[in-house]
Structures are given as structure tokens and as C-alpha cells.
DNA sequence: GAGTGGTCTAGACCACTGT
DNA sequence: CAGTGGTCTAGACCACTCC
């Protein structure tokens, strides 16, 4: 005996993949679907929940359920770091040409909306241990949201921490008024004499938190890619830590490992 | 007005994090919880669903809901590829000492259960395009499951494809009877004269498919990390492609980018 | 056989959206 | 305002686990 909610989900999924239901189309209301499939409302809602988790539907309270437009996959390449590093010594106008986000997405600058908020913060236990400082040390907390303007689709949420005294030598680094900063964080750090030596990135996948669902415009059940990035300078000191939340249904993180050949 | 299901989830979550409910403990039955919180069964079930998706509960049909033991995070490092590459020329006994899975996990060999299944398969359109061959070409399909024996916790599901004629020169590569193969895929390929030049890995996050939920022993709502890995040899030819599914609640993928210094 | 979670029903009431 | 999805209720019946 097949489960009714799965049968309904399968049927609607086929209608979507076959084009019978096109992107942007509104589905029948839940009550209509319940009548149509001769099941109760709860069963229909389970089926719709499944499809939302697969990123096929966009359901809005008071409006209805709609077939999602296929959303462009954003590619985030590991090469971005070396590229940003290489561009630090370049003159301002060169650095301005293309930032990291545009490099990742392949989109034009004008398509990307970018918002930054800076504020001082005291180091938590976890941050203190990571940076090798004592808890309560003054930090600079920076929060970024970047979106594709056209489709109201945030690309990532970023929270970043720096040790205040490490960057305070350049007051321009302490205010979000100078964002977006041409050349990114690596150039910012270079203005206080810091050069990065390596970057460690740790990926996990998890369900979104309620706040993230709202900010990334994703539904419950869509996973997020969660990235912890630690930047270490050429003297092996942790100088920056950030956490990046990316929508799992439209992000690809790419890392290329070039292998050194065997000695012939 | 707070939502009842979230209140219940919060309450139970606090009981778990405070230790009031310890790992392995059985929760009250759904009916008991419904009576206790004076709500209906459906509301309790929503709360339990939330906690399962957070990896805090393990619910078994006919048995009950139990607090999960914290599960060890498996770390998968990008350095694994260069390491495997470096070990290809080593003698058998050296290669046998530690395989890639043990390198990733830090676990002893005896803790890891490993199962491989080989079978011939015809190339799909997608595979054909990737390898630059024609659809229907004979491929070697290999499926791997590796688990931590003690906790019945699969670490990853791997499906891998090779072009049959590319590896048929060594019949030992065509049967799963020789798995686990000391030195891994890179050594296997070396026996037919192939050396890898680079490996491209693409990560996404998504909800698990029903079959994956069962095989990875995860619940609905736990995300999976999905990895597409393409191995390219020193002549820029795609020689292997694999798809890896890892449980998002206990996997960390780590990539370290070493930055080349600015010329002084 | 007793107890558990899994699925489903047929309602009720509320919050939000559009006109 | 009417129409939509969101939450919740109070049951029913089934499948599975364990004794």
C-alpha cells in the first residue's frame, strides 16, 4: 500500500518536471488538492512540504503555492583566495574592477546588492580560544549580506570577526562606511601590515535556522551549506574568522587539488 | 502567542542540553507528552520532528524516541588526494598501513567496516559528456559503503565510474574481490599507466533521499553533504568520476588554501 | 498481546494577502 | 471582505517491536 502523501508528491513532481506545471504557475489550493485526490488536508500538506524541501515550490501565506523558477547555481571557487591575494598589490582602479563575489558568480557588479554592518563586540570563549586571546577582548564584528538584485535571492550571509587592536592602526577599517572595499579583506589587512599565509575552510551541511530561512529566502527543508573560514597570516597567527551560510539548493563550492607529479 | 510545537521543542531541547535527559535516555511516549503539555498528538509530533532534524533524537517505530549519543564528526581533508598520490610508488606493505578513510577519520583500521560492489554499466548521457565518450559505452560502476563499526554509523556512500576499456588492461581492477585495495583508486589507476594530475570537487547541500536516510542511518530533516569528484590525469583526460553522500550532521569537509607570497 | 510510533481523517480557528 | 495557508484538535486504524 503506497503512502498517499508520497503518491501526491510524486504526481505533482511529475507535472512540474514535464512542464504541465510551469515555473511561476500557481498550484490548486490545498483544499482543491484535497478534494481532487480525495484525501484530507493534512495529507496534502505533507506532500507540499516534501516538494518545498526539494526546492520545487514556493509557498506564501495567504497567497498560495507556486512552482519555483529554476534558480541559478552560484559557484564558489577555492581559487578565490589566491586570486584576492594576487590582487592586493595592484593599484586601486585594478582592484575595483572585479570583486570576489563577482568572481564567484560570474555576474556583473551591478547585479549584486551588497550590504555590510560593522560593530564592536567582546570575544566569546570560542573566539578567544581560536585567536589565542582572552575572552572579552574587543573584537570587530562584521556582517555581510549579498544578493542577486534581480531575483531577490541572497547568495550568502557572512559573519566575520577580527581582533580590534590588530586592525585599529587603520581607522578606515573600523567603519562599514568604506564597504564594499576594493580588494576585499586581504587588502584591508594589508593596510595594517598583515599578509595571509593560508586559509582553512570547513564545510558542513545542516537545516536552516528560522532567521536564515527568512534572510536567504529559502523554505524549511532546504539545506544550507555552512562554512567556517579561518585566515592565518604568514607568521601562523589567526587574524580573521568568518562563518558563511549559503543556500544549499543554489550553491556549489568547488575545490581543485593540483597534484604534484611523482619524481620521474 | 508562541507556537506550542516550538515551545515543546525548546523545552525538550533544554532538558537535553542541561543533561536532565542524557544520551540514550528514552523520552516519554508521544501520548504521555501530549498529556503532559496538554496538546494534541500532532503538535507533539511536530516538536519531535524538529528535534530529529537537529540530530538530537533517534526515533524508532514501535520502540520510542531516544536522546542521541553525540556522534563523532568525521573530517574529510582535501590533502587526502596529494597524500594518496605520494603513496602510490611505495611498496605494498607501506600502502597497506593506512588508507584514505582512516586518514580522514583518525580511526583505527579495525574500527572501519568497508564494503564494495562492482558491476558493469552503460554510460548515461551525462557520464558520456563528462568523459568525452559516447553514451552507452561500457563503464565500470563501483559502489562503496564505509561505516564506523561500533556505532553503526555510515561515514559515506560512494558511487564511482571508470571507463571499462581504460582499466581493463589489469583484470584485477574489474572485480570487487580485491577491495579494499591498498593505496586506493590512484594506485589502482597507476597499474594501467594512469597518473592523476588534478582532482575537482564540487560540494552542495541537500535533504537526504529516502534510500539515503536508511543507508546513512539519519532522519528526515538531517541534511547531506553531496560531493561530485572528478579525477583528471596528467594528459587532461577525465579518468574517474564519483558521487559521495555524507551525513551533514557528522561530516566536516576541510580545504586548506596555501597562499603564494607576494614577490618581495 | 500490549505498547509504540506512522499515517490519515474531518473538522476548527487564526494570520496573512489581495481587492 | 473573501480566500489563502498555518496551527491545532481529537480522534481512528495500521505496522512494528518486544515480551
Tab-separated table of C-alpha atoms in Angstrom, chain A residues 135-254:
chain	number	residue	atom	x	y	z
A	135	UNK	CA	37.645	36.057	26.442
A	136	UNK	CA	36.164	39.528	26.469
A	137	UNK	CA	38.856	41.016	24.239
A	138	UNK	CA	37.452	43.729	21.983
A	139	UNK	CA	36.677	42.390	18.518
A	140	UNK	CA	35.404	43.926	15.311
A	141	UNK	CA	32.306	42.071	14.151
A	142	UNK	CA	31.313	42.449	10.518
A	143	UNK	CA	28.116	41.146	8.939
A	144	UNK	CA	27.565	40.936	5.187
A	145	UNK	CA	24.587	40.118	3.028
A	146	UNK	CA	24.985	39.842	-0.715
A	147	UNK	CA	22.148	39.169	-3.115
A	148	UNK	CA	21.302	38.907	-6.755
A	149	UNK	CA	19.280	42.057	-7.159
A	150	UNK	CA	17.046	40.809	-9.955
A	151	UNK	CA	15.609	37.784	-8.222
A	152	UNK	CA	15.796	38.836	-4.585
A	153	UNK	CA	17.933	35.786	-3.961
A	154	UNK	CA	20.610	36.184	-1.313
A	155	UNK	CA	23.822	34.425	-2.174
A	156	UNK	CA	25.295	34.243	1.296
A	157	UNK	CA	25.182	35.530	4.831
A	158	UNK	CA	28.599	36.209	6.289
A	159	UNK	CA	29.643	36.960	9.837
A	160	UNK	CA	33.290	37.845	10.293
A	161	UNK	CA	35.449	38.635	13.307
A	162	UNK	CA	38.766	40.487	13.615
A	163	UNK	CA	40.739	41.439	16.724
A	164	UNK	CA	40.088	45.148	17.189
A	165	UNK	CA	43.616	46.120	18.216
A	166	UNK	CA	45.055	44.183	15.300
A	167	UNK	CA	43.310	46.384	12.742
A	168	UNK	CA	42.767	49.642	14.673
A	169	UNK	CA	46.005	51.012	13.225
A	170	UNK	CA	43.946	51.962	10.173
A	171	UNK	CA	40.729	53.698	11.335
A	172	UNK	CA	39.255	53.268	7.871
A	173	UNK	CA	38.932	49.560	8.648
A	174	UNK	CA	36.707	50.188	11.665
A	175	UNK	CA	33.655	51.521	9.850
A	176	UNK	CA	31.313	49.950	7.345
A	177	UNK	CA	31.112	53.266	5.517
A	178	UNK	CA	34.042	52.128	3.370
A	179	UNK	CA	32.354	48.934	2.169
A	180	UNK	CA	32.457	47.482	-0.352
A	181	UNK	CA	36.235	47.701	-0.035
A	182	UNK	CA	38.057	47.193	-3.304
A	183	UNK	CA	40.262	44.139	-2.947
A	184	UNK	CA	38.355	42.644	-0.026
A	185	UNK	CA	39.525	41.569	3.401
A	186	UNK	CA	43.001	40.588	2.271
A	187	UNK	CA	43.642	44.123	1.027
A	188	UNK	CA	42.138	45.582	4.182
A	189	UNK	CA	44.536	43.538	6.290
A	190	UNK	CA	47.469	44.557	4.092
A	191	UNK	CA	46.920	48.177	5.151
A	192	UNK	CA	47.914	47.218	8.684
A	193	UNK	CA	50.857	45.142	7.566
A	194	UNK	CA	49.229	41.702	7.585
A	195	UNK	CA	49.764	39.190	4.779
A	196	UNK	CA	47.807	35.945	4.768
A	197	UNK	CA	49.705	32.683	4.526
A	198	UNK	CA	46.876	30.218	4.368
A	199	UNK	CA	43.119	29.892	4.656
A	200	UNK	CA	41.351	26.901	6.181
A	201	UNK	CA	37.752	26.250	5.197
A	202	UNK	CA	35.475	23.740	6.900
A	203	UNK	CA	32.162	22.735	5.319
A	204	UNK	CA	29.146	21.132	6.875
A	205	UNK	CA	25.509	20.823	5.829
A	206	UNK	CA	22.562	21.424	8.111
A	207	UNK	CA	18.939	22.536	8.109
A	208	UNK	CA	18.428	26.299	8.110
A	209	UNK	CA	17.602	28.214	11.258
A	210	UNK	CA	14.356	30.224	11.181
A	211	UNK	CA	16.209	33.523	10.785
A	212	UNK	CA	18.276	32.092	7.953
A	213	UNK	CA	15.174	30.838	6.167
A	214	UNK	CA	13.894	34.382	6.084
A	215	UNK	CA	17.149	36.100	5.150
A	216	UNK	CA	18.112	33.628	2.422
A	217	UNK	CA	14.559	33.353	1.105
A	218	UNK	CA	14.509	29.582	1.403
A	219	UNK	CA	11.894	27.223	2.791
A	220	UNK	CA	12.052	24.860	5.683
A	221	UNK	CA	13.612	21.649	4.494
A	222	UNK	CA	16.066	23.275	2.100
A	223	UNK	CA	19.534	22.630	3.478
A	224	UNK	CA	22.245	25.204	3.941
A	225	UNK	CA	25.952	24.854	3.323
A	226	UNK	CA	27.734	26.160	6.391
A	227	UNK	CA	31.346	27.278	6.020
A	228	UNK	CA	33.784	28.168	8.763
A	229	UNK	CA	36.759	30.059	7.342
A	230	UNK	CA	39.914	30.764	9.300
A	231	UNK	CA	42.539	33.117	7.861
A	232	UNK	CA	46.079	32.692	9.120
A	233	UNK	CA	48.892	35.109	8.381
A	234	UNK	CA	52.456	34.386	7.318
A	235	UNK	CA	53.526	34.227	10.985
A	236	UNK	CA	50.962	31.489	11.736
A	237	UNK	CA	48.700	33.812	13.664
A	238	UNK	CA	44.900	33.590	13.293
A	239	UNK	CA	43.867	37.021	12.047
A	240	UNK	CA	40.311	36.562	10.830
A	241	UNK	CA	37.474	34.102	11.336
A	242	UNK	CA	34.199	34.016	9.492
A	243	UNK	CA	31.070	31.939	9.174
A	244	UNK	CA	29.265	31.791	5.849
A	245	UNK	CA	25.747	30.456	5.337
A	246	UNK	CA	24.830	29.606	1.764
A	247	UNK	CA	21.566	28.198	0.398
A	248	UNK	CA	22.207	24.543	-0.404
A	249	UNK	CA	19.811	24.480	-3.329
A	250	UNK	CA	21.731	27.069	-5.329
A	251	UNK	CA	25.351	26.982	-4.193
A	252	UNK	CA	28.247	24.862	-5.389
A	253	UNK	CA	31.571	25.050	-3.587
A	254	UNK	CA	34.420	23.962	-5.843
